[in-house]
C-alpha cells in the first residue's frame, strides 16, 4: 500500500542531500549562474556521494535505490539550485537509464560504473532543430558500413553533452525504412571522441545557466556497430519509455524549485517590515504562503504516487504525466508569488528568488511541454 511517510532510509537520504545542498551547493549557486560555469566541484562531490547511481543496482556501481530515492535527491538539490538538479536528473534518467534498461550486458558493464560514480556524465540527444515535440521527426541518419555506423545530422539543446566529464551521448537516428514506409529509428551511443562528432559552445540561456546545454553535430561521424542500443528499429519505443520515467524526476525538479521559492518567501516575509510589522502578518501575504504550501504538498503526493507505481512495476504513465504537468505549473505559480512577496528586491539578482524565477520557465518546456503533457493525458483518456 502507498505509504506517505518516508522510511528511515529515505529520510536519511533526504537529510543528507538537504545538508549537502545547503552547505555546498547553495553558497556557489549564484556564482555559477552569473558566470554560466559548470559546477565541477559540486558535481564531483555528488558523484562521490553516489547520487548519480541512486536508482541503479550495486552490481553496476549504483546505490541499489529506487526511482523515488532519485526524486528525493533531485527535490532537495532543486530547492537551492536548478542547474545542479537538472545535471543529476539528466545524468540519471536520460544518460544512464537508457543504457541500464536497453543496453547489452557489455554496454552496461562499460558505461554504468562510470555514469553511476559521476566520473562520466550521461546525455540523451533526441531533440533536433526541426524535431522537438514532434520527436519522431528525427532527420539525423545513421548507416551501417564496414562494421561502423556513419552518422550525419545534428541535435539541439542537449543537456550534459559538452562538459569535460561528459561521457557518451545516446542519440536517436533514422537507420532505414520500415516495411510500412515509416522511418526506422534506432538509438546509438556516441562516444565523446568519435571522429566527426562535434559540440557547439554552450548556449546562452535565460535559466539553468550553470548546466551544460549544447548543439551536437555529426558529419560522417563514426562509431562501432556495437554501439547500437538494444535492437535496431526500437529507438522510438525506447525513448518513449525513457521519457515516461523521466517525467517523474522532472516533476521532482519542479516541486523542488517550488519548495525553494516557498522557503525564500517565508524567510523574507518574516524579515521585511512594512507599516510597522513583518509583512508575514498581513493576511494578503500569509494566505499566499499557505496557498503555495497547499500546491506543493499536492504536487509532492502526485510525485510519490507516480514513483511508487513505477517502483512497484505497476502502470505509472498517467500518474507520471499528471505529476509532470501539475508540478511544472505549480512551480510557475509558486515562484511568481514568492517573487511578488519580495517586492522590488525580488527583481534584484542578489536574492535567489530572481534566479528561481528565470530557472522555472524551462520546467514547462523540457521533456514534454505542458501542451504535450495534456495531449498525452488526453490520449490516455481515449479523448
Ligand atoms: C535548457 C534545455 C535543455 C534541454 N535538454 C534536452 C536534452 O537533454 N535532450 C533532448 O533531447 N532535448 C532537450 N531539450 C529540448 C526540449 O525537450 C524541447 O525544447 C521540448 O521538447 C520542446 O520542443 P521544441 O523546443 O522544438 O518546441 P516545439 O515542439 O517547436 O513547440 C513549440 C510550441 O508549440 C507547442 N506544440 C507543438 N506541437 C503541438 C501540438 N501538437 N499541439 C499543441 N501544441 C503543440 C509546444 O507545446 C510549444 O508551446 C532541452 C531544451 C532546453 C531549452
Coordinates of C-alpha atoms and ligand atoms in Angstrom, one line a residue:
X1 CA 0.0 0.0 0.0
X2 CA 1.2 3.5 -0.7
X3 CA 2.7 5.0 2.5
X4 CA 3.2 8.7 2.5
X5 CA 5.7 8.6 5.4
X6 CA 9.4 8.4 4.5
X7 CA 11.2 5.3 5.7
X8 CA 14.2 5.8 7.9
X9 CA 16.5 5.1 5.0
X10 CA 14.6 7.6 2.7
X11 CA 14.7 10.3 5.5
X12 CA 18.4 9.7 5.9
X13 CA 19.0 10.2 2.2
X14 CA 16.8 13.3 2.1
X15 CA 18.5 14.9 5.1
X16 CA 22.0 14.1 3.7
X17 CA 21.2 15.7 0.4
X18 CA 19.5 18.6 2.1
X19 CA 22.6 19.3 4.2
X20 CA 24.8 19.0 1.1
X21 CA 22.6 21.3 -0.8
X22 CA 22.6 23.9 1.9
X23 CA 26.3 23.7 2.8
X24 CA 27.9 23.0 -0.6
X25 CA 25.6 23.8 -3.4
X26 CA 23.7 26.9 -2.3
X27 CA 26.8 29.1 -1.5
X28 CA 28.1 28.8 -5.0
X29 CA 24.8 28.7 -6.9
X30 CA 24.6 32.4 -7.7
X31 CA 28.3 32.5 -8.8
X32 CA 27.9 29.6 -11.3
X33 CA 24.6 31.1 -12.5
X34 CA 26.1 34.6 -13.1
X35 CA 29.3 33.2 -14.8
X36 CA 27.4 30.4 -16.6
X37 CA 30.1 28.0 -15.4
X38 CA 29.6 24.3 -14.8
X39 CA 29.9 23.4 -11.1
X40 CA 32.6 20.7 -11.5
X41 CA 33.5 20.6 -7.8
X42 CA 29.8 20.2 -6.7
X43 CA 29.2 17.5 -9.4
X44 CA 32.3 15.6 -8.3
X45 CA 31.1 15.5 -4.7
X46 CA 27.6 14.4 -5.9
X47 CA 29.4 11.5 -7.7
X48 CA 31.3 10.6 -4.5
X49 CA 28.0 10.6 -2.6
X50 CA 26.6 8.1 -5.1
X51 CA 23.8 10.3 -6.2
X52 CA 24.2 9.5 -9.9
X53 CA 23.9 5.8 -9.1
X54 CA 20.9 6.1 -6.8
X55 CA 18.3 4.1 -8.9
X56 CA 20.8 1.5 -10.3
X57 CA 21.8 -1.9 -8.9
X58 CA 25.0 -2.2 -6.9
X59 CA 26.5 -4.7 -9.4
X60 CA 26.8 -1.8 -11.9
X61 CA 28.2 0.7 -9.3
X62 CA 24.8 2.0 -8.3
X63 CA 23.3 2.5 -4.8
X64 CA 20.6 -0.1 -5.3
X65 CA 17.9 2.5 -4.5
X66 CA 14.7 3.2 -6.5
X67 CA 13.2 6.0 -8.5
X68 CA 11.6 7.7 -5.5
X69 CA 15.1 7.9 -3.9
X70 CA 16.3 9.8 -7.0
X71 CA 13.2 12.1 -6.8
X72 CA 14.0 12.9 -3.2
X73 CA 17.6 13.8 -4.1
X74 CA 16.5 16.0 -7.0
X75 CA 13.9 17.8 -4.9
X76 CA 16.5 18.8 -2.3
X77 CA 19.0 19.9 -4.9
X78 CA 16.4 21.8 -6.9
X79 CA 15.4 23.6 -3.8
X80 CA 18.6 25.6 -3.9
X81 CA 19.9 25.2 -7.5
X82 CA 18.1 24.0 -10.6
X83 CA 21.2 23.7 -12.7
X84 CA 22.7 21.2 -10.3
X85 CA 19.4 19.3 -10.0
X86 CA 19.0 19.0 -13.8
X87 CA 22.6 17.8 -14.2
X88 CA 21.6 14.9 -11.9
X89 CA 18.2 14.4 -13.4
X90 CA 19.6 14.3 -17.0
X91 CA 22.6 12.2 -16.0
X92 CA 20.5 9.6 -14.4
X93 CA 17.2 9.4 -16.2
X94 CA 18.3 10.4 -19.7
X95 CA 22.0 9.4 -19.6
X96 CA 22.4 6.2 -17.6
X97 CA 18.8 4.9 -17.7
X98 CA 18.7 4.0 -21.4
X99 CA 21.9 2.0 -21.1
X100 CA 20.6 0.3 -18.0
X101 CA 17.2 -0.5 -19.5
X102 CA 18.1 -1.4 -23.1
X103 CA 21.9 -1.9 -23.2
X104 CA 23.7 -5.2 -23.7
X105 CA 25.5 -6.6 -20.7
X106 CA 28.8 -5.4 -22.2
X107 CA 27.4 -1.9 -22.6
X108 CA 26.1 -1.9 -19.0
X109 CA 29.5 -3.1 -17.7
X110 CA 31.3 -0.5 -19.6
X111 CA 29.1 2.6 -19.1
X112 CA 27.2 2.2 -15.8
X113 CA 30.1 2.2 -13.3
X114 CA 31.4 5.4 -14.9
X115 CA 28.0 7.1 -15.0
X116 CA 26.9 5.9 -11.5
X117 CA 30.1 7.3 -9.9
X118 CA 29.8 10.6 -11.7
X119 CA 33.2 10.1 -13.4
X120 CA 31.3 10.4 -16.6
X121 CA 28.1 12.4 -17.3
X122 CA 25.4 10.9 -19.4
X123 CA 23.2 12.6 -22.0
X124 CA 20.4 11.8 -24.3
X125 CA 20.1 13.5 -27.7
X126 CA 16.5 13.4 -29.0
X127 CA 15.6 17.0 -29.9
X128 CA 16.6 18.5 -33.3
X129 CA 16.1 21.9 -34.7
X130 CA 13.0 20.6 -36.6
X131 CA 12.0 17.8 -34.2
X132 CA 11.1 18.8 -30.6
X133 CA 7.6 18.0 -29.5
X134 CA 7.3 16.1 -32.8
X135 CA 10.3 13.9 -31.7
X136 CA 9.6 11.2 -34.2
X137 CA 10.5 13.8 -36.9
X138 CA 14.2 12.9 -36.4
X139 CA 16.3 13.8 -39.5
X140 CA 19.7 12.6 -38.2
X141 CA 20.7 9.5 -40.1
X142 CA 23.0 6.5 -39.4
X143 CA 24.0 3.9 -42.0
X144 CA 26.0 0.8 -41.3
X145 CA 29.2 0.5 -43.3
X146 CA 32.0 -2.0 -42.8
X147 CA 31.1 -2.6 -39.1
X148 CA 30.6 1.1 -38.3
X149 CA 27.7 3.4 -38.0
X150 CA 28.2 6.6 -40.1
X151 CA 26.1 9.4 -38.6
X152 CA 25.0 12.7 -40.2
X153 CA 22.8 15.4 -38.8
X154 CA 22.5 17.5 -35.7
X155 CA 20.8 17.6 -32.3
X156 CA 19.7 20.7 -30.4
X157 CA 19.6 21.7 -26.7
X158 CA 21.4 18.5 -25.3
X159 CA 22.0 18.7 -21.5
X160 CA 25.3 17.3 -20.1
X161 CA 26.7 16.7 -23.5
X162 CA 29.8 19.0 -23.6
X163 CA 31.4 19.2 -20.2
X164 CA 35.0 17.9 -19.5
X165 CA 33.5 14.9 -17.9
X166 CA 30.7 14.1 -20.4
X167 CA 30.7 10.5 -21.4
X168 CA 28.7 9.2 -24.4
X169 CA 25.5 10.7 -25.7
X170 CA 22.8 8.3 -26.7
X171 CA 21.1 9.7 -29.8
X172 CA 18.1 8.8 -32.0
X173 CA 18.8 8.4 -35.7
X174 CA 17.0 7.1 -38.7
X175 CA 18.7 3.8 -39.6
X176 CA 16.5 2.8 -42.5
X177 CA 12.9 2.5 -43.7
X178 CA 10.3 0.1 -42.2
X179 CA 8.1 -2.1 -44.2
X180 CA 5.2 0.3 -43.7
X181 CA 7.2 3.1 -45.3
X182 CA 7.9 4.9 -42.0
X183 CA 11.4 5.8 -40.8
X184 CA 13.2 3.1 -38.8
X185 CA 14.5 4.9 -35.7
X186 CA 17.3 3.4 -33.6
X187 CA 19.3 4.6 -30.6
X188 CA 23.1 4.8 -30.8
X189 CA 25.7 5.6 -28.1
X190 CA 28.1 8.1 -29.5
X191 CA 31.5 8.2 -27.8
X192 CA 32.7 11.6 -26.9
X193 CA 35.8 11.3 -29.0
X194 CA 34.0 9.8 -32.1
X195 CA 35.5 11.2 -35.3
X196 CA 33.1 13.6 -37.0
X197 CA 31.2 14.4 -33.7
X198 CA 31.4 18.0 -32.5
X199 CA 29.7 20.0 -29.8
X200 CA 28.9 23.7 -30.1
X201 CA 29.7 26.3 -27.4
X202 CA 27.3 26.4 -24.6
X203 CA 24.0 28.1 -25.4
X204 CA 23.4 31.5 -23.7
X205 CA 20.3 30.7 -21.6
X206 CA 17.7 32.6 -19.6
X207 CA 18.0 30.0 -16.8
X208 CA 19.7 26.7 -15.9
X209 CA 22.8 28.8 -16.8
X210 CA 25.3 26.6 -14.9
X211 CA 24.0 23.4 -16.6
X212 CA 25.7 22.3 -19.8
X213 CA 23.5 22.5 -22.9
X214 CA 24.9 22.1 -26.4
X215 CA 24.1 21.7 -30.0
X216 CA 25.7 18.5 -31.4
X217 CA 26.8 18.0 -35.0
X218 CA 27.6 14.8 -36.8
X219 CA 29.4 14.9 -40.1
X220 CA 30.2 11.3 -41.2
X221 CA 30.7 10.6 -37.5
X222 CA 31.9 7.1 -36.9
X223 CA 31.0 4.8 -34.1
X224 CA 31.4 1.0 -33.8
X225 CA 28.5 -1.2 -34.8
X226 CA 28.3 -2.5 -31.2
X227 CA 27.2 1.0 -30.0
X228 CA 23.6 0.3 -31.1
X229 CA 21.4 0.4 -28.0
X230 CA 19.1 -2.6 -27.8
X231 CA 17.5 -3.7 -31.0
X232 CA 17.7 -1.9 -34.3
X233 CA 14.4 -0.1 -35.0
X234 CA 13.4 0.1 -31.4
X235 CA 14.6 3.6 -30.8
X236 CA 11.2 5.2 -30.9
X237 CA 9.7 2.9 -28.3
X238 CA 12.8 3.1 -26.2
X239 CA 12.7 6.9 -25.9
X240 CA 9.0 6.9 -25.2
X241 CA 9.7 4.6 -22.2
X242 CA 12.6 6.8 -21.1
X243 CA 10.5 9.9 -21.2
X244 CA 7.7 8.2 -19.2
X245 CA 10.1 7.7 -16.3
X246 CA 11.8 11.0 -16.8
X247 CA 8.5 12.8 -16.3
X248 CA 8.6 11.8 -12.6
X249 CA 12.1 13.1 -11.9
X250 CA 11.4 16.3 -13.9
X251 CA 8.3 16.7 -11.7
X252 CA 10.6 16.5 -8.7
X253 CA 12.8 19.2 -10.2
X254 CA 9.7 21.5 -10.4
X255 CA 8.5 20.7 -7.0
X256 CA 12.0 21.2 -5.5
X257 CA 12.1 24.6 -7.1
X258 CA 8.7 25.5 -5.7
X259 CA 9.9 24.3 -2.2
X260 CA 12.9 26.6 -2.6
X261 CA 10.8 29.6 -3.6
X262 CA 8.5 28.9 -0.7
X263 CA 11.5 28.8 1.7
X264 CA 12.7 32.1 0.4
X265 CA 9.2 33.7 0.6
X266 CA 8.7 32.6 4.2
X267 CA 12.1 33.9 5.3
X268 CA 11.7 37.2 3.5
X269 CA 8.1 37.8 4.7
X270 CA 9.3 37.4 8.4
X271 CA 12.2 39.8 7.9
X272 CA 10.7 42.5 5.8
X273 CA 9.0 45.2 7.8
X274 CA 6.3 47.4 6.3
X275 CA 3.7 49.6 8.1
X276 CA 5.5 48.7 11.3
X277 CA 5.3 44.9 11.2
X278 CA 6.7 41.9 9.3
X279 CA 4.8 41.6 6.0
X280 CA 4.0 37.9 7.0
X281 CA 1.5 39.4 9.4
X282 CA -0.6 40.8 6.5
X283 CA -3.2 38.3 5.5
X284 CA -2.7 39.0 1.8
X285 CA 0.9 37.7 2.3
X286 CA 0.3 34.8 4.7
X287 CA -2.5 33.5 2.5
X288 CA -0.2 33.5 -0.5
X289 CA 2.2 31.4 1.5
X290 CA -0.5 29.0 2.7
X291 CA -1.7 28.5 -0.9
X292 CA 1.9 27.8 -2.0
X293 CA 2.2 25.1 0.6
X294 CA -1.1 23.5 -0.4
X295 CA 0.0 23.2 -4.0
X296 CA 3.5 22.0 -3.1
X297 CA 2.0 19.3 -0.9
X298 CA -0.4 18.3 -3.6
X299 CA 2.4 18.0 -6.2
X300 CA 4.6 16.0 -3.8
X301 CA 1.9 13.5 -3.3
X302 CA 1.4 13.1 -7.1
X303 CA 5.1 12.5 -7.5
X304 CA 5.1 10.0 -4.6
X305 CA 2.2 8.1 -6.3
X306 CA 3.8 8.1 -9.7
X307 CA 7.2 6.9 -8.4
X308 CA 5.6 4.3 -6.1
X309 CA 3.7 2.9 -9.1
X310 CA 6.8 2.8 -11.2
X311 CA 8.9 1.2 -8.4
X312 CA 6.2 -1.4 -7.8
X313 CA 6.2 -2.3 -11.5
X314 CA 2.6 -1.0 -12.0
X315 CA 1.4 1.1 -14.9
X316 CA 2.6 4.6 -14.0
X317 CA 2.4 6.6 -17.3
X318 CA -0.8 8.5 -16.5
X319 CA 0.4 9.4 -12.9
X320 CA 3.8 10.5 -14.3
X321 CA 2.3 12.8 -16.9
X322 CA -0.1 14.3 -14.4
X323 CA 2.7 14.8 -11.9
X324 CA 4.9 16.4 -14.5
X325 CA 2.3 18.8 -15.8
X326 CA 0.9 19.8 -12.4
X327 CA 4.3 20.3 -10.8
X328 CA 5.5 22.4 -13.6
X329 CA 2.5 24.7 -13.3
X330 CA 2.8 24.8 -9.5
X331 CA 6.4 25.8 -9.8
X332 CA 5.3 28.8 -12.0
X333 CA 2.6 29.9 -9.6
X334 CA 4.7 29.5 -6.5
X335 CA 7.9 31.2 -7.8
X336 CA 5.7 34.0 -9.2
X337 CA 4.1 34.7 -5.8
X338 CA 7.4 34.2 -4.0
X339 CA 8.9 36.9 -6.1
X340 CA 5.9 39.1 -5.5
X341 CA 6.4 38.8 -1.8
X342 CA 9.9 40.1 -2.2
X343 CA 8.6 43.2 -3.9
X344 CA 11.3 45.2 -5.8
X345 CA 14.1 43.2 -4.1
X346 CA 12.8 40.1 -5.8
X347 CA 13.7 41.7 -9.1
X348 CA 17.3 42.1 -8.0
X349 CA 19.9 39.4 -8.6
X350 CA 21.1 39.4 -5.1
X351 CA 18.0 37.4 -4.0
X352 CA 17.9 33.8 -5.0
X353 CA 14.2 34.1 -5.9
X354 CA 15.2 36.1 -9.0
X355 CA 17.3 33.2 -10.3
X356 CA 14.5 30.8 -9.4
X357 CA 12.1 32.8 -11.5
X358 CA 14.3 32.6 -14.5
X359 CA 15.1 28.9 -13.9
X360 CA 11.4 28.0 -13.7
X361 CA 10.2 28.5 -17.2
X362 CA 12.1 25.5 -18.7
X363 CA 10.2 23.2 -16.4
X364 CA 7.1 23.8 -18.6
X365 CA 9.0 23.1 -21.8
X366 CA 11.7 20.4 -21.3
X367 CA 10.9 16.7 -21.5
X368 CA 7.5 17.4 -23.0
X369 CA 5.8 20.9 -22.9
X370 CA 2.7 21.5 -20.9
X371 CA 0.7 21.2 -24.1
X372 CA 2.3 17.9 -25.0
X373 CA 1.6 16.6 -21.5
X374 CA -2.1 17.5 -21.9
X375 CA -2.1 15.8 -25.3
X376 CA -0.5 12.6 -23.8
X377 CA -3.0 12.6 -21.0
X378 CA -6.0 13.2 -23.3
X379 CA -4.8 10.3 -25.5
X380 CA -4.6 8.0 -22.4
X381 CA -8.2 9.1 -21.5
X382 CA -9.2 8.0 -25.0
X383 CA -10.2 11.6 -26.0
Ligands
LIG1 C1 17.7 24.0 -21.5 C2 17.2 22.9 -22.3 C3 17.6 21.6 -22.1 C4 17.2 20.6 -22.9 N1 17.7 19.3 -22.8 C5 17.4 18.4 -23.7 C6 18.1 17.1 -23.7 O1 19.0 16.8 -22.8 N2 17.8 16.2 -24.6 C7 16.9 16.5 -25.6 O2 16.6 15.6 -26.4 N3 16.2 17.6 -25.6 C8 16.4 18.6 -24.7 N4 15.8 19.8 -24.7 C9 14.7 20.0 -25.7 C10 13.3 20.1 -25.2 O3 12.9 18.8 -24.7 C11 12.4 20.7 -26.2 O4 12.8 22.1 -26.3 C12 11.0 20.5 -26.0 O5 10.6 19.1 -26.1 C13 10.1 21.3 -26.9 O6 10.5 21.2 -28.3 P1 10.7 22.5 -29.2 O7 11.7 23.4 -28.4 O8 11.2 22.1 -30.5 O9 9.3 23.2 -29.2 P2 8.2 22.9 -30.3 O10 7.9 21.4 -30.4 O11 8.5 23.6 -31.6 O12 6.9 23.6 -29.6 C14 6.7 25.0 -29.8 C15 5.3 25.2 -29.1 O13 4.3 24.6 -29.9 C16 3.6 23.7 -29.0 N5 3.2 22.5 -29.7 C17 4.0 21.7 -30.5 N6 3.3 20.7 -31.0 C18 2.0 20.8 -30.5 C19 0.8 20.1 -30.7 N7 0.7 19.0 -31.4 N8 -0.3 20.6 -30.1 C20 -0.3 21.7 -29.3 N9 0.8 22.4 -29.1 C21 2.0 22.0 -29.7 C22 4.5 23.4 -27.8 O14 3.9 22.9 -26.7 C23 5.2 24.7 -27.7 O15 4.4 25.6 -26.9 C24 16.2 20.8 -23.9 C25 15.7 22.1 -24.0 C26 16.2 23.2 -23.3 C27 15.6 24.6 -23.5

